């Protein structure tokens, strides 16, 4: 099935195009203390390796805003400052070199102050995300709609756009309409995309831990993306942000919009399994996160059925009694002692990648 993307205009966050039919961009957010430049840079670099394409950092005070200068120098993906309440911090972050700011105009009090942020973004050639959030919606809209309903989120966003685009003439912006409720999120993005062509940043806010957060995000974001809605996304998880990046690419692969990194086929195990497959699968997942090529890897519990069941895989491993086997496209090519199974598998994957260096993220 090929997805017809909804037409949106192109904006730029640093050097990354967002919207206008460009590949859906994967974002994440650091969970280090932004004032700790060393830790924040280390985390961003790790996320870059996993495929994160835009990174957001919290800017809770002036010291954090200042730290952006050093952070920006040490990373190669666009840097977004996340601002709440204080317009001065947004201006300082932009002066420090942030490629964009995420503001919730609903909690930056006074149009004059929103104007100051927008003027600074214009002066520095930066992008702005108008991030409407169900938890901090304006009181009059909550009263009008009886709560943070989808229509209320959309009206809030359109109201801010009226001012920022209509009155201030600023257009390098994208919009998000987040709620922790899946259906409110879906409805809000659908409604907004019928009324505006600004690019949309997708997300379900406070989605939860690895399992509930992944399920909620896969459902809401997968559905919206399959309808052609969404130009960039962040999967929000109570976890290492590297997991957010991984889940985001899995969602994009599932809907067929991006194909970055290995697809891992692994069996659920059964009474025939003779190795510690759960631990092995985890190691393989960690190893795979740094590979960009869209190859297929298999991790199977037994020699009897494993290779046959994973015929589609480019390279696979399967456990046996005291031995591990390595296979390609369902054919066994090597047997090794069980404890050597992972190094042998990794070496085989690397050899395969060298032989087929033409593999690239199909969306680029
Ligand atoms: Fe069971 Fe082997 Fe199939 Fe895994 S590959 S589910 S261990 S039969």
CSV table of C-alpha atoms and ligand atoms in Angstrom, one decimal:
chain,number,residue,atom,x,y,z
A,1,UNK,CA,0.0,0.0,0.0
A,2,UNK,CA,1.4,3.4,-0.9
A,3,UNK,CA,0.5,6.3,1.4
A,4,UNK,CA,-0.6,9.6,-0.1
A,5,UNK,CA,0.9,12.2,2.1
A,6,UNK,CA,-1.2,15.2,2.9
A,7,UNK,CA,0.3,18.2,1.2
A,8,UNK,CA,2.1,20.5,3.7
A,9,UNK,CA,4.6,23.3,3.1
A,10,UNK,CA,8.3,22.7,3.7
A,11,UNK,CA,10.0,24.4,6.6
A,12,UNK,CA,13.6,24.1,7.8
A,13,UNK,CA,14.8,23.1,11.2
A,14,UNK,CA,18.5,23.8,10.8
A,15,UNK,CA,19.4,22.0,7.6
A,16,UNK,CA,16.6,19.4,7.9
A,17,UNK,CA,13.5,19.9,5.7
A,18,UNK,CA,10.2,19.1,7.4
A,19,UNK,CA,7.0,18.8,5.5
A,20,UNK,CA,6.4,19.2,1.7
A,21,UNK,CA,6.6,15.5,1.1
A,22,UNK,CA,10.1,15.1,2.6
A,23,UNK,CA,10.8,11.9,4.6
A,24,UNK,CA,9.1,11.9,8.0
A,25,UNK,CA,11.7,13.1,10.4
A,26,UNK,CA,12.5,11.2,13.6
A,27,UNK,CA,13.0,13.3,16.8
A,28,UNK,CA,13.7,12.6,20.4
A,29,UNK,CA,14.4,14.5,23.6
A,30,UNK,CA,17.3,14.2,26.0
A,31,UNK,CA,16.7,13.3,29.6
A,32,UNK,CA,20.1,14.6,30.9
A,33,UNK,CA,20.4,17.8,32.8
A,34,UNK,CA,21.0,20.3,29.9
A,35,UNK,CA,23.4,22.2,32.1
A,36,UNK,CA,25.7,19.2,32.1
A,37,UNK,CA,27.1,19.7,28.6
A,38,UNK,CA,29.3,16.6,28.6
A,39,UNK,CA,26.4,14.2,29.5
A,40,UNK,CA,24.0,15.9,27.2
A,41,UNK,CA,26.4,15.8,24.2
A,42,UNK,CA,27.2,12.2,24.9
A,43,UNK,CA,23.5,11.3,24.9
A,44,UNK,CA,22.8,13.3,21.7
A,45,UNK,CA,25.7,11.6,19.9
A,46,UNK,CA,24.4,8.2,20.9
A,47,UNK,CA,20.9,9.1,19.6
A,48,UNK,CA,22.4,10.4,16.4
A,49,UNK,CA,24.0,7.0,15.9
A,50,UNK,CA,20.6,5.4,16.4
A,51,UNK,CA,19.0,7.6,13.7
A,52,UNK,CA,17.7,10.6,15.6
A,53,UNK,CA,17.4,13.5,13.2
A,54,UNK,CA,16.3,16.4,15.4
A,55,UNK,CA,16.9,16.6,19.1
A,56,UNK,CA,15.1,18.6,21.7
A,57,UNK,CA,16.5,19.6,25.1
A,58,UNK,CA,14.8,21.1,28.1
A,59,UNK,CA,15.7,24.7,28.9
A,60,UNK,CA,14.5,25.3,32.4
A,61,UNK,CA,16.8,28.2,33.3
A,62,UNK,CA,19.4,30.6,32.0
A,63,UNK,CA,22.3,28.3,32.7
A,64,UNK,CA,20.7,25.7,30.5
A,65,UNK,CA,20.1,28.3,27.8
A,66,UNK,CA,23.8,29.2,27.9
A,67,UNK,CA,24.8,25.6,27.7
A,68,UNK,CA,23.2,25.3,24.3
A,69,UNK,CA,26.2,27.2,22.8
A,70,UNK,CA,28.6,24.4,23.7
A,71,UNK,CA,26.2,21.6,23.0
A,72,UNK,CA,25.4,22.9,19.5
A,73,UNK,CA,29.1,23.0,18.6
A,74,UNK,CA,29.6,19.3,19.5
A,75,UNK,CA,26.6,17.8,17.7
A,76,UNK,CA,25.6,17.5,14.1
A,77,UNK,CA,21.8,17.4,14.2
A,78,UNK,CA,19.5,20.4,14.7
A,79,UNK,CA,18.9,21.4,18.3
A,80,UNK,CA,15.5,22.5,19.6
A,81,UNK,CA,15.1,24.3,22.9
A,82,UNK,CA,12.0,23.3,24.9
A,83,UNK,CA,10.6,26.3,26.6
A,84,UNK,CA,7.8,26.7,29.2
A,85,UNK,CA,6.5,29.9,30.7
A,86,UNK,CA,9.5,32.2,30.2
A,87,UNK,CA,9.9,34.0,26.9
A,88,UNK,CA,13.3,35.2,28.0
A,89,UNK,CA,14.7,31.7,28.0
A,90,UNK,CA,13.4,31.2,24.4
A,91,UNK,CA,15.2,34.3,23.3
A,92,UNK,CA,18.4,33.3,25.1
A,93,UNK,CA,18.3,29.8,23.6
A,94,UNK,CA,18.0,31.3,20.1
A,95,UNK,CA,20.9,33.7,20.8
A,96,UNK,CA,22.9,30.7,22.0
A,97,UNK,CA,22.4,29.0,18.6
A,98,UNK,CA,19.3,26.8,19.0
A,99,UNK,CA,17.9,25.9,15.5
A,100,UNK,CA,14.4,26.1,16.9
A,101,UNK,CA,12.3,26.5,19.9
A,102,UNK,CA,9.2,24.6,21.0
A,103,UNK,CA,6.8,26.9,22.7
A,104,UNK,CA,3.4,26.5,24.1
A,105,UNK,CA,2.0,29.9,23.5
A,106,UNK,CA,-0.8,29.1,26.0
A,107,UNK,CA,1.7,29.2,28.8
A,108,UNK,CA,3.8,32.1,27.6
A,109,UNK,CA,1.6,34.9,28.9
A,110,UNK,CA,0.9,37.9,26.8
A,111,UNK,CA,1.0,38.4,23.1
A,112,UNK,CA,3.9,40.9,23.4
A,113,UNK,CA,6.0,38.1,24.9
A,114,UNK,CA,5.1,35.6,22.1
A,115,UNK,CA,6.0,38.4,19.7
A,116,UNK,CA,9.5,38.8,21.3
A,117,UNK,CA,10.1,35.0,20.8
A,118,UNK,CA,9.0,35.2,17.2
A,119,UNK,CA,11.1,38.2,16.5
A,120,UNK,CA,14.2,36.4,17.9
A,121,UNK,CA,13.4,33.3,15.8
A,122,UNK,CA,13.2,35.5,12.7
A,123,UNK,CA,16.4,37.3,13.5
A,124,UNK,CA,18.3,33.9,13.9
A,125,UNK,CA,16.6,32.1,11.1
A,126,UNK,CA,15.2,29.5,13.5
A,127,UNK,CA,12.1,27.4,13.4
A,128,UNK,CA,9.3,27.4,16.0
A,129,UNK,CA,7.0,24.6,17.0
A,130,UNK,CA,3.7,25.7,18.3
A,131,UNK,CA,3.1,22.9,20.8
A,132,UNK,CA,-0.4,22.7,22.0
A,133,UNK,CA,-0.9,20.4,24.9
A,134,UNK,CA,-4.1,19.1,26.4
A,135,UNK,CA,-2.7,19.6,29.9
A,136,UNK,CA,-2.1,23.3,29.4
A,137,UNK,CA,-4.9,24.5,27.3
A,138,UNK,CA,-6.3,28.0,27.7
A,139,UNK,CA,-9.1,28.2,30.2
A,140,UNK,CA,-11.6,29.8,27.9
A,141,UNK,CA,-11.2,26.9,25.4
A,142,UNK,CA,-11.6,24.3,28.1
A,143,UNK,CA,-14.8,26.0,29.3
A,144,UNK,CA,-16.1,26.4,25.7
A,145,UNK,CA,-15.6,22.7,24.9
A,146,UNK,CA,-16.1,21.3,28.4
A,147,UNK,CA,-12.5,20.0,28.6
A,148,UNK,CA,-9.4,19.5,26.5
A,149,UNK,CA,-11.3,18.1,23.5
A,150,UNK,CA,-9.8,17.7,20.1
A,151,UNK,CA,-11.7,20.7,18.8
A,152,UNK,CA,-10.3,22.8,21.6
A,153,UNK,CA,-6.7,21.8,20.8
A,154,UNK,CA,-7.3,22.7,17.2
A,155,UNK,CA,-8.9,26.1,18.0
A,156,UNK,CA,-5.9,26.9,20.3
A,157,UNK,CA,-3.4,26.1,17.6
A,158,UNK,CA,-5.3,28.1,14.9
A,159,UNK,CA,-5.6,31.0,17.3
A,160,UNK,CA,-1.8,31.1,17.8
A,161,UNK,CA,-1.2,30.7,14.1
A,162,UNK,CA,-3.5,33.7,13.4
A,163,UNK,CA,-1.3,35.8,15.5
A,164,UNK,CA,2.1,34.4,14.6
A,165,UNK,CA,1.5,33.9,10.9
A,166,UNK,CA,-1.3,36.5,10.3
A,167,UNK,CA,0.0,39.4,12.4
A,168,UNK,CA,3.7,38.7,12.7
A,169,UNK,CA,4.3,37.2,9.3
A,170,UNK,CA,6.4,34.3,10.6
A,171,UNK,CA,6.0,31.0,8.7
A,172,UNK,CA,8.9,28.8,9.6
A,173,UNK,CA,6.8,26.8,12.0
A,174,UNK,CA,5.2,23.4,12.7
A,175,UNK,CA,2.5,22.4,15.0
A,176,UNK,CA,1.8,19.7,17.4
A,177,UNK,CA,-1.5,18.9,19.2
A,178,UNK,CA,-0.7,16.4,21.9
A,179,UNK,CA,-2.9,14.7,24.4
A,180,UNK,CA,-2.3,11.6,26.5
A,181,UNK,CA,-5.6,10.3,25.2
A,182,UNK,CA,-5.1,8.4,22.0
A,183,UNK,CA,-8.4,9.3,20.3
A,184,UNK,CA,-8.2,13.0,21.2
A,185,UNK,CA,-4.8,13.1,19.7
A,186,UNK,CA,-5.9,11.3,16.5
A,187,UNK,CA,-9.0,13.5,16.1
A,188,UNK,CA,-7.1,16.7,16.7
A,189,UNK,CA,-4.5,16.0,14.1
A,190,UNK,CA,-7.1,15.0,11.6
A,191,UNK,CA,-9.1,18.2,12.1
A,192,UNK,CA,-6.1,20.4,12.0
A,193,UNK,CA,-4.8,18.9,8.8
A,194,UNK,CA,-8.1,19.7,7.1
A,195,UNK,CA,-7.6,23.4,7.9
A,196,UNK,CA,-4.0,24.2,7.6
A,197,UNK,CA,-0.9,23.2,5.5
A,198,UNK,CA,1.7,23.8,8.2
A,199,UNK,CA,3.8,20.7,8.9
A,200,UNK,CA,2.7,18.5,11.8
A,201,UNK,CA,4.9,17.1,14.5
A,202,UNK,CA,3.2,13.9,15.8
A,203,UNK,CA,3.2,12.6,19.3
A,204,UNK,CA,1.1,11.1,22.1
A,205,UNK,CA,2.2,12.9,25.2
A,206,UNK,CA,3.1,11.1,28.4
A,207,UNK,CA,2.4,7.8,26.6
A,208,UNK,CA,3.9,5.7,29.3
A,209,UNK,CA,6.6,3.0,29.7
A,210,UNK,CA,8.0,0.8,27.0
A,211,UNK,CA,5.0,-1.4,26.4
A,212,UNK,CA,2.0,0.9,26.9
A,213,UNK,CA,3.9,3.8,25.3
A,214,UNK,CA,4.8,1.8,22.3
A,215,UNK,CA,1.3,0.4,21.8
A,216,UNK,CA,-0.4,3.8,22.2
A,217,UNK,CA,2.1,5.5,19.9
A,218,UNK,CA,2.1,2.8,17.3
A,219,UNK,CA,-1.7,2.9,17.2
A,220,UNK,CA,-2.2,6.7,17.1
A,221,UNK,CA,0.9,7.7,15.1
A,222,UNK,CA,0.6,4.6,12.8
A,223,UNK,CA,-3.0,5.4,12.0
A,224,UNK,CA,-2.3,9.1,11.3
A,225,UNK,CA,0.8,8.4,9.2
A,226,UNK,CA,-1.2,5.8,7.2
A,227,UNK,CA,-3.7,8.6,6.4
A,228,UNK,CA,-0.8,10.7,5.2
A,229,UNK,CA,-0.8,13.0,8.2
A,230,UNK,CA,2.5,13.9,9.9
A,231,UNK,CA,5.8,15.3,8.9
A,232,UNK,CA,7.9,14.5,11.9
A,233,UNK,CA,7.4,12.5,15.1
A,234,UNK,CA,8.5,11.8,18.6
A,235,UNK,CA,7.5,8.6,20.4
A,236,UNK,CA,7.4,9.6,24.1
A,237,UNK,CA,8.5,6.8,26.4
A,238,UNK,CA,9.4,6.6,30.1
A,239,UNK,CA,12.7,5.0,29.0
A,240,UNK,CA,16.1,5.7,27.5
A,241,UNK,CA,15.4,8.0,24.5
A,242,UNK,CA,17.3,5.6,22.2
A,243,UNK,CA,14.2,3.3,22.6
A,244,UNK,CA,12.0,6.2,21.4
A,245,UNK,CA,14.1,6.4,18.2
A,246,UNK,CA,13.9,2.7,17.7
A,247,UNK,CA,10.1,2.6,18.2
A,248,UNK,CA,9.7,5.6,15.8
A,249,UNK,CA,11.5,3.8,13.0
A,250,UNK,CA,9.6,0.6,13.7
A,251,UNK,CA,6.3,2.5,13.3
A,252,UNK,CA,7.6,4.2,10.1
A,253,UNK,CA,8.6,0.8,8.8
A,254,UNK,CA,5.2,-0.8,9.7
A,255,UNK,CA,3.3,1.9,7.7
A,256,UNK,CA,5.9,1.7,4.9
A,257,UNK,CA,7.2,5.3,5.0
A,258,UNK,CA,10.8,4.8,6.0
A,259,UNK,CA,13.0,1.7,6.0
A,260,UNK,CA,16.0,2.4,8.2
A,261,UNK,CA,17.9,-0.3,10.0
A,262,UNK,CA,17.5,-4.0,10.3
A,263,UNK,CA,14.2,-5.7,10.7
A,264,UNK,CA,14.6,-8.4,13.3
A,265,UNK,CA,12.6,-11.6,13.0
A,266,UNK,CA,12.8,-13.5,16.2
A,267,UNK,CA,10.9,-16.5,17.3
A,268,UNK,CA,8.9,-16.5,20.6
A,269,UNK,CA,10.7,-19.7,21.7
A,270,UNK,CA,8.9,-22.9,22.6
A,271,UNK,CA,9.7,-26.2,24.2
A,272,UNK,CA,12.3,-26.9,21.5
A,273,UNK,CA,14.5,-23.9,22.4
A,274,UNK,CA,17.9,-24.9,23.8
A,275,UNK,CA,19.6,-21.5,24.2
A,276,UNK,CA,19.0,-18.3,26.2
A,277,UNK,CA,17.3,-16.7,23.3
A,278,UNK,CA,15.9,-13.7,25.2
A,279,UNK,CA,19.4,-12.5,26.2
A,280,UNK,CA,20.7,-13.2,22.7
A,281,UNK,CA,17.9,-11.3,21.0
A,282,UNK,CA,18.6,-8.3,23.3
A,283,UNK,CA,22.2,-8.3,22.2
A,284,UNK,CA,21.3,-8.5,18.6
A,285,UNK,CA,18.8,-5.6,19.0
A,286,UNK,CA,21.5,-3.5,20.6
A,287,UNK,CA,23.9,-4.3,17.8
A,288,UNK,CA,21.3,-3.6,15.1
A,289,UNK,CA,20.5,-0.1,16.3
A,290,UNK,CA,23.7,1.2,14.8
A,291,UNK,CA,23.1,-0.3,11.4
A,292,UNK,CA,21.4,1.9,8.8
A,293,UNK,CA,20.9,-0.6,6.1
A,294,UNK,CA,17.4,-2.1,5.9
A,295,UNK,CA,18.5,-5.8,6.1
A,296,UNK,CA,16.6,-8.6,7.7
A,297,UNK,CA,18.1,-10.5,10.6
A,298,UNK,CA,16.7,-13.6,12.3
A,299,UNK,CA,17.2,-14.9,15.8
A,300,UNK,CA,15.7,-18.3,16.2
A,301,UNK,CA,15.6,-20.8,19.1
A,302,UNK,CA,16.3,-24.1,17.4
A,303,UNK,CA,18.1,-25.7,14.5
A,304,UNK,CA,15.2,-27.9,13.6
A,305,UNK,CA,12.7,-25.2,12.5
A,306,UNK,CA,14.6,-21.9,12.9
A,307,UNK,CA,16.3,-21.5,9.5
A,308,UNK,CA,13.3,-22.7,7.6
A,309,UNK,CA,10.9,-20.4,9.5
A,310,UNK,CA,13.2,-17.5,8.9
A,311,UNK,CA,13.9,-18.1,5.2
A,312,UNK,CA,13.3,-14.4,4.4
A,313,UNK,CA,16.2,-13.3,6.6
A,314,UNK,CA,19.4,-12.1,5.0
A,315,UNK,CA,21.5,-13.4,8.0
A,316,UNK,CA,20.2,-15.5,10.9
A,317,UNK,CA,21.3,-17.5,13.9
A,318,UNK,CA,19.7,-20.5,15.6
A,319,UNK,CA,20.5,-22.4,18.7
A,320,UNK,CA,21.1,-26.1,19.0
A,321,UNK,CA,22.4,-28.5,21.6
A,322,UNK,CA,25.7,-26.9,22.5
A,323,UNK,CA,26.1,-25.4,19.1
A,324,UNK,CA,25.0,-22.3,17.3
A,325,UNK,CA,24.3,-22.1,13.6
A,326,UNK,CA,24.5,-19.2,11.3
A,327,UNK,CA,22.4,-19.1,8.1
A,328,UNK,CA,21.7,-16.9,5.2
A,329,UNK,CA,18.3,-16.9,3.5
A,330,UNK,CA,17.4,-20.1,5.3
A,331,UNK,CA,20.6,-22.0,4.3
A,332,UNK,CA,23.0,-23.1,7.0
A,333,UNK,CA,26.5,-21.8,6.3
A,334,UNK,CA,28.3,-22.2,9.6
A,335,UNK,CA,28.3,-24.1,12.9
A,336,UNK,CA,30.1,-22.7,15.9
A,337,UNK,CA,30.3,-23.6,19.6
A,338,UNK,CA,27.3,-22.1,21.4
A,339,UNK,CA,29.3,-19.5,23.3
A,340,UNK,CA,30.7,-18.1,20.0
A,341,UNK,CA,27.3,-17.7,18.4
A,342,UNK,CA,27.1,-13.9,18.8
A,343,UNK,CA,30.6,-12.9,17.6
A,344,UNK,CA,30.2,-15.3,14.7
A,345,UNK,CA,26.8,-13.8,13.8
A,346,UNK,CA,28.0,-10.2,14.1
A,347,UNK,CA,31.0,-11.0,11.8
A,348,UNK,CA,28.6,-12.6,9.3
A,349,UNK,CA,26.3,-9.6,9.3
A,350,UNK,CA,29.3,-7.2,8.8
A,351,UNK,CA,30.5,-9.4,5.9
A,352,UNK,CA,27.0,-9.3,4.4
A,353,UNK,CA,26.8,-5.5,4.7
A,354,UNK,CA,30.2,-5.2,2.9
A,355,UNK,CA,29.0,-7.4,0.1
A,356,UNK,CA,25.8,-5.5,-0.3
A,357,UNK,CA,26.9,-1.9,0.4
A,358,UNK,CA,24.2,-0.7,-2.0
A,359,UNK,CA,21.7,-0.9,0.9
A,360,UNK,CA,20.5,2.5,2.1
A,361,UNK,CA,17.5,3.9,3.9
A,362,UNK,CA,15.1,3.6,1.0
A,363,UNK,CA,13.5,7.0,1.8
A,364,UNK,CA,16.7,8.9,1.0
B,1,LIG,FE1,10.2,-23.2,18.7
B,1,LIG,FE2,12.3,-23.5,17.1
B,1,LIG,FE3,10.1,-22.2,16.2
B,1,LIG,FE4,11.6,-21.0,18.0
B,1,LIG,S1,12.2,-21.6,15.9
B,1,LIG,S2,9.4,-21.2,18.1
B,1,LIG,S3,12.3,-22.7,19.3
B,1,LIG,S4,10.3,-24.4,16.8
